[in-house]
């Protein structure tokens, strides 16, 4: 989780803030890499770390796709029952910055 939260590509960060987060991200990645290598060996440890990053990237892709789907639904189906009950439902979901 520390690797995810220390990504330097967040909006609104200063240059020094980005550099600090990048350094922390590198540090946590090295810790995780060393852990996996000790546990599984050199090659398998590196492979395992790659799988971890693939899962993290896939979760970001899924979140982005979900947000696009909700935007499409909001733009296409504004007269559905859910919109009548909670008119700002789609806006609330799209405002989520996760």
mmCIF file of C-alpha atoms in Angstrom:
data_model
loop_
_atom_site.group_PDB
_atom_site.id
_atom_site.type_symbol
_atom_site.label_atom_id
_atom_site.label_comp_id
_atom_site.label_asym_id
_atom_site.label_seq_id
_atom_site.Cartn_x
_atom_site.Cartn_y
_atom_site.Cartn_z
ATOM 1 C CA UNK A 1 0.000 0.000 0.000
ATOM 2 C CA UNK A 2 2.877 2.349 0.738
ATOM 3 C CA UNK A 3 4.036 2.058 -2.875
ATOM 4 C CA UNK A 4 0.598 3.033 -4.141
ATOM 5 C CA UNK A 5 0.260 6.010 -1.823
ATOM 6 C CA UNK A 6 3.768 7.295 -2.525
ATOM 7 C CA UNK A 7 3.303 7.713 -6.273
ATOM 8 C CA UNK A 8 4.677 11.117 -7.339
ATOM 9 C CA UNK A 9 2.150 11.687 -10.139
ATOM 10 C CA UNK A 10 -0.579 13.126 -7.911
ATOM 11 C CA UNK A 11 -2.056 16.461 -8.911
ATOM 12 C CA UNK A 12 -1.163 19.656 -7.091
ATOM 13 C CA UNK A 13 2.249 18.617 -5.782
ATOM 14 C CA UNK A 14 5.284 20.855 -5.819
ATOM 15 C CA UNK A 15 8.489 19.688 -7.483
ATOM 16 C CA UNK A 16 10.098 18.972 -4.112
ATOM 17 C CA UNK A 17 6.982 17.071 -3.021
ATOM 18 C CA UNK A 18 7.127 14.931 -6.159
ATOM 19 C CA UNK A 19 10.812 14.212 -5.596
ATOM 20 C CA UNK A 20 10.195 13.233 -1.983
ATOM 21 C CA UNK A 21 7.360 10.885 -2.935
ATOM 22 C CA UNK A 22 9.472 9.395 -5.716
ATOM 23 C CA UNK A 23 12.308 8.664 -3.278
ATOM 24 C CA UNK A 24 9.870 7.008 -0.866
ATOM 25 C CA UNK A 25 8.329 4.971 -3.667
ATOM 26 C CA UNK A 26 11.774 3.740 -4.714
ATOM 27 C CA UNK A 27 12.619 2.888 -1.115
ATOM 28 C CA UNK A 28 9.420 0.874 -0.576
ATOM 29 C CA UNK A 29 9.864 -0.882 -3.921
ATOM 30 C CA UNK A 30 13.387 -1.937 -2.968
ATOM 31 C CA UNK A 31 12.142 -3.243 0.376
ATOM 32 C CA UNK A 32 9.416 -5.285 -1.319
ATOM 33 C CA UNK A 33 11.858 -6.506 -3.980
ATOM 34 C CA UNK A 34 14.371 -7.669 -1.365
ATOM 35 C CA UNK A 35 11.618 -9.350 0.633
ATOM 36 C CA UNK A 36 10.395 -11.303 -2.395
ATOM 37 C CA UNK A 37 13.915 -12.298 -3.394
ATOM 38 C CA UNK A 38 14.687 -13.600 0.084
ATOM 39 C CA UNK A 39 11.416 -15.491 0.195
ATOM 40 C CA UNK A 40 11.314 -16.896 -3.368
ATOM 41 C CA UNK A 41 14.865 -16.553 -4.764
ATOM 42 C CA UNK A 42 16.296 -14.059 -7.241
ATOM 43 C CA UNK A 43 14.309 -14.868 -10.367
ATOM 44 C CA UNK A 44 11.044 -15.901 -8.722
ATOM 45 C CA UNK A 45 11.230 -12.897 -6.385
ATOM 46 C CA UNK A 46 11.561 -10.486 -9.308
ATOM 47 C CA UNK A 47 8.735 -12.283 -11.100
ATOM 48 C CA UNK A 48 6.546 -12.028 -8.019
ATOM 49 C CA UNK A 49 7.207 -8.272 -7.706
ATOM 50 C CA UNK A 50 6.267 -7.844 -11.361
ATOM 51 C CA UNK A 51 2.986 -9.652 -10.674
ATOM 52 C CA UNK A 52 2.311 -7.296 -7.759
ATOM 53 C CA UNK A 53 2.809 -4.260 -9.991
ATOM 54 C CA UNK A 54 0.612 -5.790 -12.683
ATOM 55 C CA UNK A 55 -2.199 -6.177 -10.147
ATOM 56 C CA UNK A 56 -1.761 -2.597 -8.951
ATOM 57 C CA UNK A 57 -1.874 -1.287 -12.533
ATOM 58 C CA UNK A 58 -4.930 -3.410 -13.314
ATOM 59 C CA UNK A 59 -6.764 -1.963 -10.310
ATOM 60 C CA UNK A 60 -6.060 1.576 -11.577
ATOM 61 C CA UNK A 61 -7.287 0.600 -15.052
ATOM 62 C CA UNK A 62 -10.461 -0.891 -13.571
ATOM 63 C CA UNK A 63 -11.131 2.260 -11.562
ATOM 64 C CA UNK A 64 -10.658 4.415 -14.661
ATOM 65 C CA UNK A 65 -12.953 2.158 -16.708
ATOM 66 C CA UNK A 66 -15.598 2.229 -13.974
ATOM 67 C CA UNK A 67 -15.454 6.020 -13.922
ATOM 68 C CA UNK A 68 -15.850 6.168 -17.713
ATOM 69 C CA UNK A 69 -18.810 3.794 -17.512
ATOM 70 C CA UNK A 70 -20.490 5.951 -14.888
ATOM 71 C CA UNK A 71 -19.890 9.069 -16.992
ATOM 72 C CA UNK A 72 -21.472 7.342 -19.972
ATOM 73 C CA UNK A 73 -24.438 6.277 -17.858
ATOM 74 C CA UNK A 74 -24.873 9.782 -16.502
ATOM 75 C CA UNK A 75 -24.744 11.312 -19.965
ATOM 76 C CA UNK A 76 -26.983 8.683 -21.576
ATOM 77 C CA UNK A 77 -29.521 7.774 -18.910
ATOM 78 C CA UNK A 78 -30.397 10.926 -17.029
ATOM 79 C CA UNK A 79 -34.104 10.026 -17.000
ATOM 80 C CA UNK A 80 -33.789 6.681 -15.259
ATOM 81 C CA UNK A 81 -35.282 5.924 -11.843
ATOM 82 C CA UNK A 82 -32.003 6.356 -10.004
ATOM 83 C CA UNK A 83 -31.624 9.842 -11.453
ATOM 84 C CA UNK A 84 -35.125 10.735 -10.277
ATOM 85 C CA UNK A 85 -34.381 9.548 -6.731
ATOM 86 C CA UNK A 86 -30.897 11.058 -6.445
ATOM 87 C CA UNK A 87 -30.248 13.624 -9.215
ATOM 88 C CA UNK A 88 -26.610 14.135 -8.273
ATOM 89 C CA UNK A 89 -25.772 10.414 -7.947
ATOM 90 C CA UNK A 90 -23.538 10.246 -11.023
ATOM 91 C CA UNK A 91 -21.824 13.517 -10.158
ATOM 92 C CA UNK A 92 -20.973 12.195 -6.693
ATOM 93 C CA UNK A 93 -19.372 9.088 -8.181
ATOM 94 C CA UNK A 94 -17.423 11.074 -10.769
ATOM 95 C CA UNK A 95 -16.115 13.448 -8.097
ATOM 96 C CA UNK A 96 -14.515 10.516 -6.289
ATOM 97 C CA UNK A 97 -10.743 10.986 -6.720
ATOM 98 C CA UNK A 98 -9.694 7.418 -5.818
#
